[in-house]
Coordinates of C-alpha atoms in Angstrom, one line a residue:
M1006 CA 37.7 71.1 37.3
T1007 CA 37.0 69.5 40.8
N1008 CA 38.6 66.2 40.0
R1009 CA 41.7 65.5 42.0
D1010 CA 45.3 66.2 40.6
G1011 CA 46.1 63.3 38.4
S1012 CA 42.6 62.4 37.3
P1013 CA 42.1 61.9 33.6
I1014 CA 39.7 64.4 32.3
W1015 CA 39.6 65.0 28.6
Y1016 CA 40.7 62.7 25.6
E1017 CA 42.5 64.1 22.3
L1018 CA 42.6 62.8 19.0
M1019 CA 45.6 64.3 17.0
T1020 CA 45.1 63.3 13.3
E1021 CA 45.6 64.8 9.7
A1022 CA 42.2 63.8 8.7
P1023 CA 39.3 65.0 11.0
D1024 CA 36.6 64.5 8.6
A1025 CA 37.5 60.6 8.2
A1026 CA 38.1 60.5 11.9
Q1027 CA 34.6 61.6 12.5
A1028 CA 33.2 59.4 9.8
F1029 CA 34.8 56.3 11.4
Y1030 CA 34.4 57.1 15.2
S1031 CA 30.5 58.0 15.1
P1032 CA 29.5 54.6 14.1
V1033 CA 32.1 52.9 16.4
L1034 CA 31.7 54.6 19.6
G1035 CA 28.2 56.2 18.9
W1036 CA 29.8 59.9 19.3
S1037 CA 28.2 63.2 18.0
F1038 CA 30.5 65.9 17.1
G1039 CA 30.1 69.6 17.5
A1040 CA 32.0 72.7 17.3
P1041 CA 34.7 73.7 19.9
P1042 CA 34.3 76.5 22.7
E1043 CA 34.6 79.9 21.7
G1044 CA 38.4 80.8 22.0
L1045 CA 39.9 78.1 19.8
E1046 CA 41.5 79.0 16.8
H1047 CA 41.7 75.6 15.1
D1048 CA 39.5 73.2 14.0
Y1049 CA 39.0 71.3 16.7
R1050 CA 35.9 68.8 16.9
V1051 CA 34.3 68.2 20.3
F1052 CA 33.0 64.1 20.7
T1053 CA 30.3 63.7 22.8
A1054 CA 28.9 60.2 24.3
A1055 CA 25.2 59.3 23.7
D1056 CA 24.7 60.5 27.3
G1057 CA 25.4 63.9 26.0
E1058 CA 28.5 64.3 28.0
G1059 CA 31.7 65.3 26.4
V1060 CA 34.6 63.0 26.4
G1061 CA 37.3 64.9 23.9
W1062 CA 38.1 66.6 20.7
V1063 CA 39.7 65.8 17.7
M1064 CA 42.5 68.1 16.6
P1065 CA 44.0 68.6 13.4
M1066 CA 47.4 67.6 13.0
P1067 CA 48.8 67.8 9.4
G1068 CA 52.1 65.9 8.6
M1069 CA 52.3 64.2 12.1
P1070 CA 51.4 60.3 12.8
P1071 CA 48.1 60.1 14.4
M1072 CA 47.8 59.5 18.2
W1073 CA 45.7 59.4 21.1
A1074 CA 46.5 61.6 24.1
V1075 CA 45.1 62.3 27.7
Y1076 CA 44.8 65.5 29.8
F1077 CA 45.4 65.0 33.5
G1078 CA 43.7 67.3 35.5
V1079 CA 45.5 69.6 38.0
A1080 CA 44.9 72.7 40.4
D1081 CA 48.0 74.5 39.2
V1082 CA 49.1 74.0 35.9
D1083 CA 52.6 76.1 36.1
A1084 CA 53.4 74.3 39.3
M1085 CA 52.9 70.9 38.1
A1086 CA 54.7 71.7 34.6
A1087 CA 57.8 72.8 36.8
R1088 CA 57.4 69.8 38.9
V1089 CA 57.5 67.6 35.7
T1090 CA 60.7 69.0 34.8
E1091 CA 62.1 68.8 38.4
L1092 CA 61.4 65.1 38.1
G1093 CA 63.1 64.3 34.9
G1094 CA 60.3 65.0 32.6
S1095 CA 60.1 67.5 29.4
L1096 CA 58.0 70.6 28.7
H1097 CA 57.1 70.4 25.0
K1098 CA 54.2 73.2 25.3
G1099 CA 52.9 75.7 27.8
P1100 CA 51.7 76.6 30.4
Q1101 CA 49.1 78.9 28.3
D1102 CA 45.4 79.5 28.3
I1103 CA 42.6 78.5 25.9
P1104 CA 40.4 81.3 26.6
G1105 CA 37.0 80.0 27.8
V1106 CA 38.3 76.5 28.3
G1107 CA 41.3 76.6 30.8
R1108 CA 44.9 76.6 31.0
F1109 CA 47.3 73.7 29.8
A1110 CA 50.7 72.3 29.2
F1111 CA 52.2 69.6 27.1
V1112 CA 54.8 67.6 28.7
A1113 CA 56.3 64.1 28.6
D1114 CA 57.6 61.8 31.4
P1115 CA 61.3 60.9 31.7
Q1116 CA 60.8 57.8 29.4
G1117 CA 59.1 60.1 26.9
A1118 CA 55.6 59.3 26.9
T1119 CA 53.9 62.6 26.3
F1120 CA 50.5 63.9 28.0
Y1121 CA 48.6 66.8 29.1
L1122 CA 48.2 69.1 32.2
M1123 CA 45.0 70.9 32.4
R1124 CA 43.0 73.0 34.9
G1125 CA 39.7 73.7 33.4
D1126 CA 38.0 77.2 33.7
S1127 CA 34.8 74.9 34.8
D1128 CA 34.3 73.9 38.3
A1129 CA 32.2 71.0 37.1
E1130 CA 33.8 67.5 37.6
S1131 CA 34.7 65.7 34.3
T1132 CA 33.3 62.4 33.6
A1133 CA 35.2 61.6 30.2
F1134 CA 36.9 58.7 32.3
A1135 CA 34.0 56.7 33.5
P1136 CA 34.5 53.1 32.7
P1137 CA 30.9 51.6 32.7
K1138 CA 29.4 54.4 30.4
A1139 CA 29.3 53.8 26.8
G1140 CA 31.4 56.4 24.7
H1141 CA 33.5 57.0 27.8
C1142 CA 37.2 55.9 28.7
S1143 CA 37.5 53.0 30.6
W1144 CA 41.0 52.3 30.7
N1145 CA 44.4 54.4 30.8
E1146 CA 47.4 52.2 30.0
L1147 CA 50.8 53.4 30.1
V1148 CA 53.2 51.4 27.7
T1149 CA 56.8 52.4 29.0
S1150 CA 60.7 51.2 28.8
D1151 CA 61.0 51.4 32.6
Q1152 CA 57.8 50.5 34.9
A1153 CA 59.8 51.2 38.0
A1154 CA 61.1 54.8 36.9
A1155 CA 57.4 55.5 35.5
R1156 CA 55.8 54.8 39.1
D1157 CA 58.3 56.9 40.8
F1158 CA 57.6 59.7 38.4
Y1159 CA 53.7 59.5 38.4
G1160 CA 53.9 58.6 42.1
K1161 CA 55.7 61.9 42.9
L1162 CA 53.6 63.9 40.6
F1163 CA 50.3 62.8 41.1
G1164 CA 50.3 60.6 44.2
W1165 CA 49.5 57.3 41.9
T1166 CA 50.3 54.1 43.8
K1167 CA 50.5 50.5 42.6
A1168 CA 47.1 48.7 43.0
G1169 CA 48.3 45.1 42.6
A1170 CA 49.7 43.6 39.3
M1171 CA 49.3 40.5 36.8
P1172 CA 52.2 38.6 35.5
M1173 CA 52.9 39.0 31.9
G1174 CA 55.9 36.4 31.3
A1175 CA 58.9 38.0 29.6
L1176 CA 57.4 41.5 30.0
G1177 CA 57.3 41.3 33.6
E1178 CA 54.2 42.5 35.4
Y1179 CA 50.9 44.4 34.4
S1180 CA 50.7 47.2 37.1
F1181 CA 47.6 48.7 37.9
I1182 CA 47.5 52.4 38.6
G1183 CA 45.6 53.5 41.9
H1184 CA 44.6 56.9 42.4
G1185 CA 42.2 58.3 45.0
G1186 CA 41.1 54.7 45.9
E1187 CA 40.3 53.9 42.2
T1188 CA 42.1 52.0 39.5
I1189 CA 42.3 54.0 36.6
G1190 CA 44.4 51.8 34.3
A1191 CA 48.0 50.2 34.2
M1192 CA 51.5 50.4 33.4
M1193 CA 53.4 47.6 31.2
T1194 CA 56.4 47.4 29.5
N1195 CA 56.8 47.9 26.0
P1196 CA 56.9 44.6 24.0
E1197 CA 59.3 46.4 21.2
P1198 CA 62.6 47.3 22.6
G1199 CA 63.7 50.5 21.7
A1200 CA 60.2 51.8 20.6
A1201 CA 58.9 54.9 22.0
P1202 CA 56.8 54.8 25.2
F1203 CA 53.2 56.4 24.8
W1204 CA 49.7 56.3 26.3
N1205 CA 47.3 54.1 25.2
F1206 CA 43.5 54.0 25.9
A1207 CA 40.3 51.9 26.0
F1208 CA 36.8 53.0 25.5
T1209 CA 33.3 51.5 26.3
V1210 CA 31.3 50.0 23.8
P1211 CA 27.7 48.6 24.5
D1212 CA 28.7 45.6 22.4
I1213 CA 31.9 44.4 21.3
D1214 CA 31.1 42.5 18.4
R1215 CA 28.9 45.1 17.0
A1216 CA 31.9 47.6 17.4
K1217 CA 34.4 45.1 15.7
T1218 CA 32.3 44.8 12.8
A1219 CA 31.9 48.9 12.7
V1220 CA 35.7 49.0 12.8
E1221 CA 36.1 46.8 10.0
A1222 CA 33.2 48.3 7.9
G1223 CA 34.8 51.9 8.5
G1224 CA 38.3 50.9 7.2
G1225 CA 39.9 50.2 10.7
K1226 CA 42.1 47.2 11.3
L1227 CA 41.8 44.6 14.1
R1228 CA 44.9 44.1 15.6
H1229 CA 44.2 41.7 18.4
G1230 CA 40.8 40.3 20.1
P1231 CA 38.2 40.0 21.1
I1232 CA 39.6 38.5 24.2
E1233 CA 37.8 38.1 27.5
L1234 CA 39.2 40.3 30.4
P1235 CA 39.8 38.8 33.7
G1236 CA 37.5 39.6 36.6
D1237 CA 34.3 37.6 35.8
Q1238 CA 32.4 41.0 34.6
G1239 CA 31.9 39.6 31.3
D1240 CA 33.9 42.2 29.6
W1241 CA 35.8 41.7 26.4
L1242 CA 38.4 43.9 24.5
I1243 CA 39.5 44.4 21.3
Q1244 CA 42.8 46.5 19.7
I1245 CA 42.4 48.3 16.9
D1246 CA 44.2 50.9 14.6
D1247 CA 41.8 53.5 12.9
P1248 CA 41.8 54.1 9.1
Q1249 CA 44.8 56.6 9.7
G1250 CA 46.8 54.2 12.1
A1251 CA 46.1 55.7 15.6
K1252 CA 45.8 52.8 18.2
L1253 CA 43.0 52.2 20.3
M1254 CA 41.1 49.7 22.5
L1255 CA 37.5 49.0 22.9
T1256 CA 36.1 47.3 25.8
G1257 CA 32.2 46.1 26.1
K1258 CA 30.0 43.2 26.4
R1259 CA 29.4 40.2 24.2
R1260 CA 25.6 40.9 23.7
G1261 CA 25.0 38.3 20.9
G1262 CA 27.6 35.9 21.9
G1263 CA 29.8 36.3 19.0
A1264 CA 32.7 34.1 18.1

């Protein structure tokens, strides 16, 4: 793909209950689900936003806690995977090819947060991360044990910069991630000392209150919100667990003035 190195280009839900995940996320985010590209051996379910653009896939993962993951685009997977280990990260899988899809590696930063590196076979630009679009990712949040070390790692790997910050009291700063002149997310200190670092994501919905209702009707759990986001854009956020326990955030407007 033609996205810059370090751009989020695809998302993945690992879960042991793909049928239940599909039934939950379809009404919450308006996703439609389809068969994977040829060449994939597993029961991947590609999910597509209402605008017809692909955003990610669901991967069956029996016996493991459910989680969301991100693919960061790179021009050279092998070189970047080697660079990850040079910078103190670790290699969990790869590099290897998915026929008809691309080449990938599954890695972790030095603090343990996992992510994918990928070079897609297509030269088209990914729009999986497109904050204004319903059903697309709007925010990529690294919850880490060491923000300074994480900034150093991702800065050297992808060229990310610190694009401002907000105070979070005892947790320090909520530091925004700058990439190619765009803010793609933020880093925050894990509020649970000793807990494993992880990547967290928000997806856009047209109406945050309708999404909240769909989450609860579908067996999900509301952990926090709705809360109004800073910036005077009229955007609200909720933090949820899906029925299997995967954490996710949703952002959107308040169309009906819900309480």
